[in-house]
Structures are given as structure tokens and as C-alpha cells.
Amino acid sequence: MSATTITGRPRGPRAETVLIAVFVVLVVGIVGYGLTLRQQALRSSTTGFDGLQAWLSSDGLSAQGFSGGWQIDQSTIGLLVLPIYDTRPDKARPTPETSEQLLLQQDENDLTYTVIRDKARRVDALIALPKWRSAMRLERLGHPLLRVEPSRLEAMLRQLIGARTARITYSNRAFTGFRYGTEAGRALTAEVYAAQLFDAPGCKPMIGRPGAMLLADCPLAARDGKRRVLILSDPDLLNNHGLRLGDNAFIARNLFRQLAGDRNIVIDYSLSNWLHAPRDAARRERSWADLKRFFSPPFTLLWLGAALTFALFLWRGARRYGPVRAGGGGLGASKTVAIAARARLMRLADQDGAMVKDYARARLAATAAAMVGPAEGHRIAGSDAFLKYLRRRHPAYAEPLAAALSAIDALPQRVGANEAMQHVDRLERILEQITHDT
């Protein structure tokens, strides 16, 4: 039996430190990735409009999806498509607490009327009103019972176009067809499931008829002047779910070609207004040259010194844990050889009890160094100091360890090998639990 000692080799970063750093990086990455997936899930779902973007692009039209993050020159936009997923703009949506509440929630995000109106004032816009609750997106299940409340849609429609008598109506048929004629005289039929229609004064129907309009040219609210906007009451005409029905895809291609021409079509999912006029572009009073001055002499030497100091601290902290220790060929190696020789002499003299006591002291010293580092480990290497530290930090293991040490101290000089090994095994189990718990 040989005693466990502390080697004199320099140690790198502790395994726990590396694991914590890796965990933090993974958490940050997972959170960012989760937010991105949540946005992508809405765009590519049955109620999203990514299919419209792909379809228009495949036909040579310039179309892109936009979720915010940078400013867009509004003069380059031919038509701005605004899918609305909030039935009560200006009001925060409640957080669902059960799966049933999640499926039946009517709002997918939080918008404001100010943002919607400001976008529609700046460029030609098509506003697609909401229709389905979250169950349509999550379960891919369409049923009239899963439509949002019409009272919410009517309130939104009246706010947008300023018509107090605007109202939402529904078709009494499962699939409703709407005639659409192209500029070339071709007759197409739009088909919509559980059609959601509207009626409002001052609106000119483009698809549908007065009193039951599906797509119409409507005025914005009176405070927005004479600006007009396209209102699509049923997003199933253009979204991923409805684009494959009837001639909806061909109607969308013909309609957007007429409305946007060769200019860009932007499907805007963002919750803020990122549009700006060229004249409103930010004019910076400073340039990168102003920042570059702080890296030119005499600041160059200061930055170089700071970089070298930081590199030294980084290397020092990664290479060692505690003060500088002697190399493997110094006192540490001599102490190891001396302990090994002493253990051999005790075995030859049949003094297993004394050897177990020395082994216990060495294991306590090694455990203390592993827990608090070599710099502070010698302060609590003794049994009394170690137990005092343990009662403060890990009280659950203090009494079992005290009992094990007391039993070892009570051993006679000569004891059977089996009994000695039992005491050693008991001590090792307790120290292993303490080390893993830290």
C-alpha cells in the first residue's frame, strides 16, 4: 500500500472551470438559436409567407422576407406586404400557461398601430389581417372554430381605415371561389377555405364584391391624409397554406407584377419601422479616422503594453492555479520517494495501523489542495482544520468523516490487513463524495 501525495507539476485550468465556460457558451448559443428558430417557424409555417417569397422570386420578381435589424431605403420598395399576427395592437398579449391556452391564443407577437400606419404612409403597402389562432400553425389544423374573434378584427379594421361601420363577414361554404381577370384577359379563380371577408365604406374591391371583399383598395385613417392601402381580409389567399389552392399562386404573381413592377417586394415581419427616406439617412459628423487617432503614437505604445499585460495575465491564469510551485524534480519528488520508502518499512515491520494513519493524513492534505488549491491547502491539511472547514462548507459530510478519522486514530500499531483496508475504503468513499460535491 502506498500513500497518495501531491505532485509538484504545474497544473492547467481546472476541469470544472472548463466545463462551466463550455456550458455558458452553449447556453448563449442555444438561446440565440432558439429565438431565430421561433421567427423562422412563423415564417415557414402554414400561416407564414415564405412560400410567396419563393414563388415570386422563381418567376423573376424581386421579393425578400424581412425581420428587422437594419434600415431599408423606402424608395427601392415597390410594395410592402405586412402580415399581421396581432389582433390587438397596442396591447401586450398574455403569456399562455397551458398547452390549451397556447393553441387557442389569438396573437403571435406584439405590434402597434403607430408602426403599421407609419409603414403604410411611407410606401405602398398590402396589410394582411390575421385569421387563425396558434393551433393552425402548431397543429396544421384548419377549422372555423380556430379563427380569431371577428370583433377584434373589426376593431383593427376600423382603426386602420377610419370607418366606424367596417365589419367582418364569413362565407357559409367550406371553399369559396372568387373571379379574377388578368390584364391579358385571362380568367382565374381564387379559392379560399372558410373565407374571411369584409365590408367597409370607401373601399374599392379588387377581389370579391362590395359587401364581401377579399382584397380591396382602402383609405388610411383620416389623420393619414389621402393615403390609401390594400387590405387583405383573408391571408389564406397568399400564405403558405392557401397559395396552393385554386389559381391563388398565379393570381399572386399577376397581382404583384402589376402593383410593384420591377421594384422590390418586401414581406415585412418586423415589429418596428426600419424604413427611411434617402434624405433622412443618418449623417455622421465623425469618421473612422477619428477613432484611428487613438491608436496612433504615442497611444500605440500604451495599447501594446496593455495587450502584453493582458496576454501575460491570461497565460498566468490558464497555466497555474495558485502561486508558482517547484518543478517535478525538486522537493516534491524527494518527498514522494521518502513517503514511499516509509510505507515500505512499515509494511515490513507489520505496522499496518500506523501506515493507515499516515495515509489518512496524506489523503486529507491532497483533498484539501484539490478543493482550495495548493496555495491555501496547507492551512486546512490537518484533521481538525479540515473538519472545521467541512462543517462550514459541507456539513453533511463532516460527521461521517470525523467518525472515520476517529476510528483510524484508535487503531493499534499492528492490525490485520483486511481491517486496515476496510478503514481505508471507508475513508476513500467519504473523500470521494466530498470531492465530487464541490
XYZ file of C-alpha atoms in Angstrom:
438
model
C 0.000 0.000 0.000
C 1.426 3.407 -0.967
C 0.472 6.863 0.252
C -1.183 9.443 -2.027
C 0.821 12.645 -2.427
C 0.576 15.966 -4.205
C 2.870 16.139 -7.202
C 4.880 19.232 -7.911
C 3.889 19.599 -11.591
C 2.252 22.881 -12.718
C -1.459 22.417 -13.338
C -3.636 23.834 -16.103
C -7.203 25.093 -15.759
C -9.445 23.025 -13.514
C -11.874 20.717 -15.274
C -14.783 22.412 -13.501
C -13.746 25.824 -14.876
C -13.575 24.488 -18.426
C -16.960 22.778 -18.088
C -18.589 25.967 -16.751
C -17.161 28.021 -19.632
C -18.376 25.480 -22.176
C -21.811 25.428 -20.519
C -22.127 29.216 -20.662
C -21.186 29.271 -24.343
C -23.698 26.532 -25.108
C -26.499 28.314 -23.227
C -25.879 31.590 -25.071
C -25.770 29.777 -28.391
C -28.928 27.788 -27.680
C -30.872 30.907 -26.621
C -29.856 32.815 -29.756
C -30.586 29.828 -31.941
C -33.974 29.380 -30.246
C -35.009 32.966 -30.957
C -34.015 32.561 -34.587
C -35.918 29.288 -34.879
C -39.023 30.885 -33.364
C -39.043 33.588 -36.042
C -38.323 31.089 -38.801
C -41.066 28.777 -37.516
C -43.671 31.504 -38.023
C -42.450 32.445 -41.496
C -42.282 28.865 -42.785
C -45.478 27.653 -41.067
C -48.865 27.242 -42.727
C -49.722 30.860 -41.819
C -46.379 32.296 -42.981
C -45.486 33.923 -46.292
C -42.112 32.385 -47.156
C -43.792 30.379 -49.896
C -44.985 33.607 -51.528
C -41.444 34.971 -51.497
C -40.058 31.809 -53.116
C -42.844 31.710 -55.711
C -42.414 35.339 -56.778
C -38.623 35.004 -56.911
C -38.875 31.923 -59.100
C -40.795 33.983 -61.667
C -38.172 36.722 -61.880
C -39.768 39.182 -59.462
C -37.628 40.756 -56.762
C -39.018 39.551 -53.425
C -37.483 39.236 -49.983
C -38.544 38.476 -46.418
C -37.526 40.933 -43.726
C -37.492 40.503 -39.937
C -35.749 43.730 -38.979
C -32.216 44.541 -37.923
C -31.163 47.145 -40.478
C -32.655 50.131 -42.278
C -34.193 49.821 -45.736
C -34.299 52.603 -48.301
C -38.028 53.051 -48.868
C -37.503 54.425 -52.387
C -36.406 50.935 -53.516
C -39.637 49.248 -52.387
C -42.424 48.706 -54.896
C -44.815 47.023 -52.453
C -44.588 46.287 -48.747
C -46.526 43.206 -47.593
C -47.437 43.409 -43.886
C -48.669 40.095 -42.436
C -50.361 40.937 -39.132
C -50.283 38.357 -36.328
C -51.610 40.608 -33.551
C -55.371 41.062 -33.217
C -54.989 43.790 -30.574
C -52.154 46.142 -31.491
C -51.003 48.464 -28.685
C -51.892 45.769 -26.116
C -49.466 43.200 -24.753
C -50.507 39.632 -25.387
C -50.901 37.389 -22.311
C -48.416 34.580 -21.818
C -50.099 31.164 -22.189
C -49.690 28.960 -19.125
C -51.066 25.696 -20.508
C -50.851 23.898 -23.826
C -54.536 24.589 -24.413
C -54.028 28.330 -23.917
C -51.078 28.193 -26.306
C -53.141 26.536 -29.021
C -56.050 28.957 -28.603
C -54.052 32.174 -28.320
C -55.028 34.730 -30.962
C -51.804 36.774 -31.068
C -48.398 35.550 -32.210
C -46.491 38.793 -31.500
C -46.995 42.374 -30.294
C -47.434 45.250 -32.753
C -48.548 48.872 -32.509
C -50.871 50.887 -34.741
C -48.195 53.562 -34.983
C -45.753 51.181 -36.643
C -48.365 49.818 -39.074
C -49.603 53.279 -40.111
C -46.108 54.715 -40.422
C -45.073 51.930 -42.794
C -48.253 52.316 -44.866
C -47.722 56.102 -45.108
C -44.186 55.744 -46.421
C -44.665 53.125 -49.169
C -47.427 51.299 -50.995
C -48.491 48.551 -48.621
C -50.686 45.473 -48.514
C -51.908 44.658 -44.999
C -52.930 41.031 -44.443
C -55.276 40.786 -41.466
C -54.930 37.845 -39.070
C -57.286 34.907 -39.339
C -56.091 31.842 -37.418
C -55.199 31.104 -33.831
C -51.856 29.499 -32.962
C -53.307 25.987 -33.347
C -53.286 26.435 -37.117
C -49.524 26.967 -37.076
C -48.642 24.429 -34.377
C -51.000 21.580 -35.310
C -51.515 22.404 -39.014
C -55.221 22.053 -38.394
C -57.731 24.399 -40.042
C -61.250 24.662 -38.696
C -63.695 27.590 -38.481
C -63.667 27.250 -34.679
C -59.961 28.154 -34.690
C -60.479 31.553 -36.341
C -59.736 34.641 -34.274
C -62.613 36.644 -32.854
C -64.285 38.821 -35.513
C -64.834 41.636 -33.008
C -61.081 42.047 -32.690
C -60.657 42.168 -36.474
C -63.428 44.729 -36.848
C -61.837 46.952 -34.208
C -58.493 46.703 -36.004
C -60.015 47.381 -39.423
C -61.828 50.463 -38.133
C -58.632 51.786 -36.588
C -56.679 51.331 -39.818
C -59.133 52.805 -42.326
C -61.094 55.099 -40.015
C -64.507 53.634 -40.907
C -66.772 53.044 -37.917
C -69.142 50.810 -39.904
C -66.485 48.415 -41.203
C -67.357 44.826 -40.407
C -66.060 41.273 -40.895
C -68.199 38.603 -42.551
C -67.667 34.922 -43.296
C -68.635 32.715 -46.212
C -71.150 29.977 -45.443
C -69.312 27.487 -47.675
C -66.183 25.451 -46.942
C -64.375 26.635 -50.095
C -65.322 29.881 -51.791
C -64.241 30.867 -55.292
C -63.549 34.463 -56.408
C -63.155 35.528 -60.014
C -60.067 37.417 -61.054
C -59.208 38.726 -64.522
C -55.670 39.460 -65.641
C -54.719 42.443 -67.795
C -54.339 39.992 -70.696
C -57.972 38.926 -70.322
C -57.280 35.550 -68.724
C -59.899 34.448 -66.182
C -58.588 32.982 -62.936
C -60.346 31.764 -59.809
C -59.113 32.412 -56.294
C -60.115 29.706 -53.841
C -60.143 30.230 -50.069
C -61.090 27.882 -47.252
C -63.589 29.288 -44.699
C -63.284 32.677 -46.383
C -62.982 35.723 -44.139
C -64.395 38.797 -45.905
C -65.088 42.412 -45.004
C -67.255 45.367 -45.871
C -66.210 48.977 -45.392
C -67.210 52.316 -46.954
C -64.662 53.933 -49.249
C -63.023 50.636 -50.215
C -62.786 49.514 -53.832
C -62.833 45.710 -54.230
C -60.037 44.136 -56.259
C -61.011 40.547 -55.433
C -64.549 39.966 -54.245
C -67.557 42.275 -54.453
C -68.964 45.189 -52.450
C -70.194 43.872 -49.131
C -67.969 40.764 -49.352
C -64.479 41.940 -50.276
C -61.407 39.722 -50.060
C -58.835 42.267 -51.283
C -59.666 45.949 -51.563
C -58.071 49.350 -52.006
C -58.989 51.341 -48.884
C -58.117 54.724 -47.426
C -55.995 55.007 -44.337
C -57.472 56.761 -41.302
C -58.371 60.432 -41.849
C -55.351 61.658 -39.888
C -53.146 59.977 -42.503
C -54.414 62.250 -45.298
C -55.358 60.782 -48.659
C -53.016 57.848 -48.409
C -54.524 54.513 -49.441
C -53.608 50.940 -48.573
C -54.518 47.449 -49.776
C -56.436 45.403 -47.206
C -56.418 41.608 -47.499
C -59.039 40.281 -45.116
C -58.114 36.604 -45.554
C -54.365 35.858 -45.577
C -55.073 32.353 -46.927
C -55.090 33.873 -50.403
C -51.304 34.391 -50.258
C -49.864 32.439 -47.331
C -48.184 29.034 -47.392
C -51.462 27.280 -46.607
C -53.602 28.878 -49.295
C -51.156 29.610 -52.087
C -51.565 26.088 -53.482
C -55.368 26.290 -53.708
C -57.158 27.162 -56.947
C -55.324 29.740 -59.062
C -54.070 31.612 -55.988
C -50.402 31.309 -56.944
C -50.976 32.661 -60.472
C -53.200 35.459 -59.145
C -50.451 36.454 -56.699
C -47.858 36.540 -59.468
C -50.043 38.666 -61.740
C -51.208 40.951 -58.924
C -47.740 41.714 -57.571
C -46.326 42.260 -61.032
C -48.986 44.940 -61.584
C -48.520 46.556 -58.168
C -44.724 46.507 -57.855
C -43.442 46.305 -61.431
C -39.699 45.745 -61.427
C -39.187 47.146 -57.933
C -38.602 45.139 -54.804
C -41.406 43.355 -52.943
C -40.686 43.169 -49.198
C -42.620 40.823 -46.896
C -42.109 42.642 -43.609
C -42.406 40.585 -40.401
C -40.571 43.155 -38.256
C -42.196 44.713 -35.197
C -40.575 48.139 -35.709
C -40.310 50.585 -38.588
C -36.981 50.139 -40.380
C -37.911 52.230 -43.440
C -36.146 55.507 -44.101
C -36.080 58.070 -46.875
C -32.689 58.770 -48.515
C -32.760 62.347 -47.258
C -33.355 61.062 -43.726
C -30.255 58.896 -43.749
C -28.081 59.456 -40.724
C -25.306 61.949 -41.345
C -22.308 61.106 -39.262
C -20.227 64.001 -38.002
C -17.270 61.739 -37.382
C -15.484 59.057 -39.381
C -13.272 56.072 -38.675
C -10.274 58.387 -38.900
C -11.332 59.999 -35.615
C -11.170 56.621 -33.882
C -7.917 55.723 -35.607
C -6.173 58.655 -33.917
C -6.381 56.861 -30.568
C -4.251 54.022 -31.951
C -1.503 56.199 -33.415
C 1.649 57.276 -31.493
C 2.017 57.864 -28.593
C -1.068 55.739 -27.865
C 0.426 52.818 -29.811
C 2.868 52.005 -27.003
C 0.108 52.171 -24.415
C -2.089 49.743 -26.370
C 0.882 47.425 -26.954
C 1.726 47.413 -23.251
C -1.905 46.739 -22.334
C -2.085 43.858 -24.833
C 1.115 42.267 -23.483
C -0.106 42.649 -19.887
C -3.439 41.089 -20.721
C -1.716 38.219 -22.539
C 0.545 37.649 -19.510
C -2.425 37.596 -17.116
C -4.321 35.259 -19.410
C -1.397 32.850 -19.698
C -0.701 33.021 -15.963
C -4.308 32.286 -15.055
C -4.650 29.450 -17.576
C -1.339 27.807 -16.748
C -1.397 27.868 -12.928
C -3.912 27.806 -10.131
C -2.221 29.499 -7.197
C 1.385 30.661 -6.684
C 4.366 29.322 -8.608
C 5.395 25.872 -7.419
C 8.603 23.937 -7.737
C 9.168 21.594 -10.683
C 8.784 17.822 -10.666
C 12.451 17.199 -9.833
C 12.589 19.338 -6.631
C 11.338 18.841 -3.121
C 8.080 17.344 -4.298
C 9.808 14.359 -5.870
C 12.047 13.806 -2.815
C 9.023 13.889 -0.523
C 7.259 11.326 -2.694
C 10.235 8.972 -2.544
C 10.535 9.423 1.235
C 6.861 8.632 1.824
C 7.032 5.567 -0.404
C 10.134 4.312 1.483
C 8.459 4.890 4.848
C 5.377 2.973 3.748
C 7.526 0.041 2.659
C 9.328 -0.038 6.005
C 6.002 -0.016 7.860
C 4.753 -2.941 5.791
C 7.931 -4.898 6.507
C 7.585 -4.139 10.222
C 3.934 -5.253 10.179
C 2.718 -1.790 11.275
C -0.387 -1.505 9.070
C -2.200 0.573 11.690
C 0.473 3.282 11.659
C 0.586 3.214 7.876
C -3.201 3.765 7.650
C -2.865 6.809 9.922
C -0.126 8.293 7.708
C -2.214 7.506 4.646
C -5.231 9.311 6.142
C -3.140 12.430 6.824
C -1.753 12.400 3.285
C -5.231 11.963 1.759
C -6.619 14.851 3.795
C -3.779 17.085 2.582
C -4.339 16.024 -1.044
C -8.110 16.583 -0.799
C -7.639 19.997 0.799
C -5.269 21.052 -2.000
C -7.736 19.828 -4.628
C -10.601 21.754 -3.027
C -8.984 25.134 -2.292
C -5.740 24.963 -4.260
C -2.144 24.358 -3.224
C -1.759 27.941 -2.001
C -4.367 27.541 0.756
C -4.499 23.762 1.070
C -1.772 23.530 3.728
C -3.849 25.727 6.073
C -6.596 23.109 6.360
C -4.498 19.993 5.779
C -4.761 18.937 9.442
C -7.729 16.839 10.508
C -9.122 19.445 12.935
C -8.797 22.324 10.452
C -10.220 20.228 7.633
C -13.223 19.179 9.721
C -13.801 22.791 10.759
C -13.768 23.844 7.100
C -16.027 20.955 6.178
C -18.641 21.857 8.812
C -18.912 25.299 7.228
C -18.994 24.287 3.580
C -20.300 20.698 3.511
C -21.847 19.891 6.908
C -23.468 16.699 5.621
C -20.050 15.013 5.334
C -18.411 16.421 8.469
C -19.684 13.862 10.991
C -19.084 10.756 8.797
C -15.525 11.942 8.125
C -14.914 12.696 11.825
C -16.091 9.208 12.757
C -13.845 7.616 10.127
C -10.783 9.605 11.288
C -11.502 8.766 14.932
C -11.673 5.075 14.091
C -8.349 5.298 12.249
C -6.677 7.189 15.116
C -7.846 4.456 17.524
C -6.154 1.696 15.516
C -3.210 -0.034 17.192
C 0.218 -0.094 15.539
C -0.337 -3.624 14.338
C -3.638 -4.516 12.747
C -4.803 -7.055 10.201
C -4.607 -6.171 6.511
C -8.345 -6.747 5.986
C -9.301 -4.439 8.836
C -6.878 -1.765 7.583
C -8.349 -1.939 4.103
C -11.861 -1.548 5.499
C -10.893 1.698 7.195
C -9.147 2.909 4.065
C -12.163 2.096 1.872
C -14.493 3.927 4.261
C -12.253 6.994 4.227
C -11.943 6.936 0.430
C -15.702 6.774 -0.088
C -16.279 9.812 2.098
C -13.472 11.825 0.488
C -14.728 10.904 -2.975
C -18.218 12.183 -2.092
C -16.747 15.410 -0.751
C -14.611 15.944 -3.873
C -17.495 15.291 -6.285
C -19.838 17.564 -4.295
C -17.506 20.520 -4.720
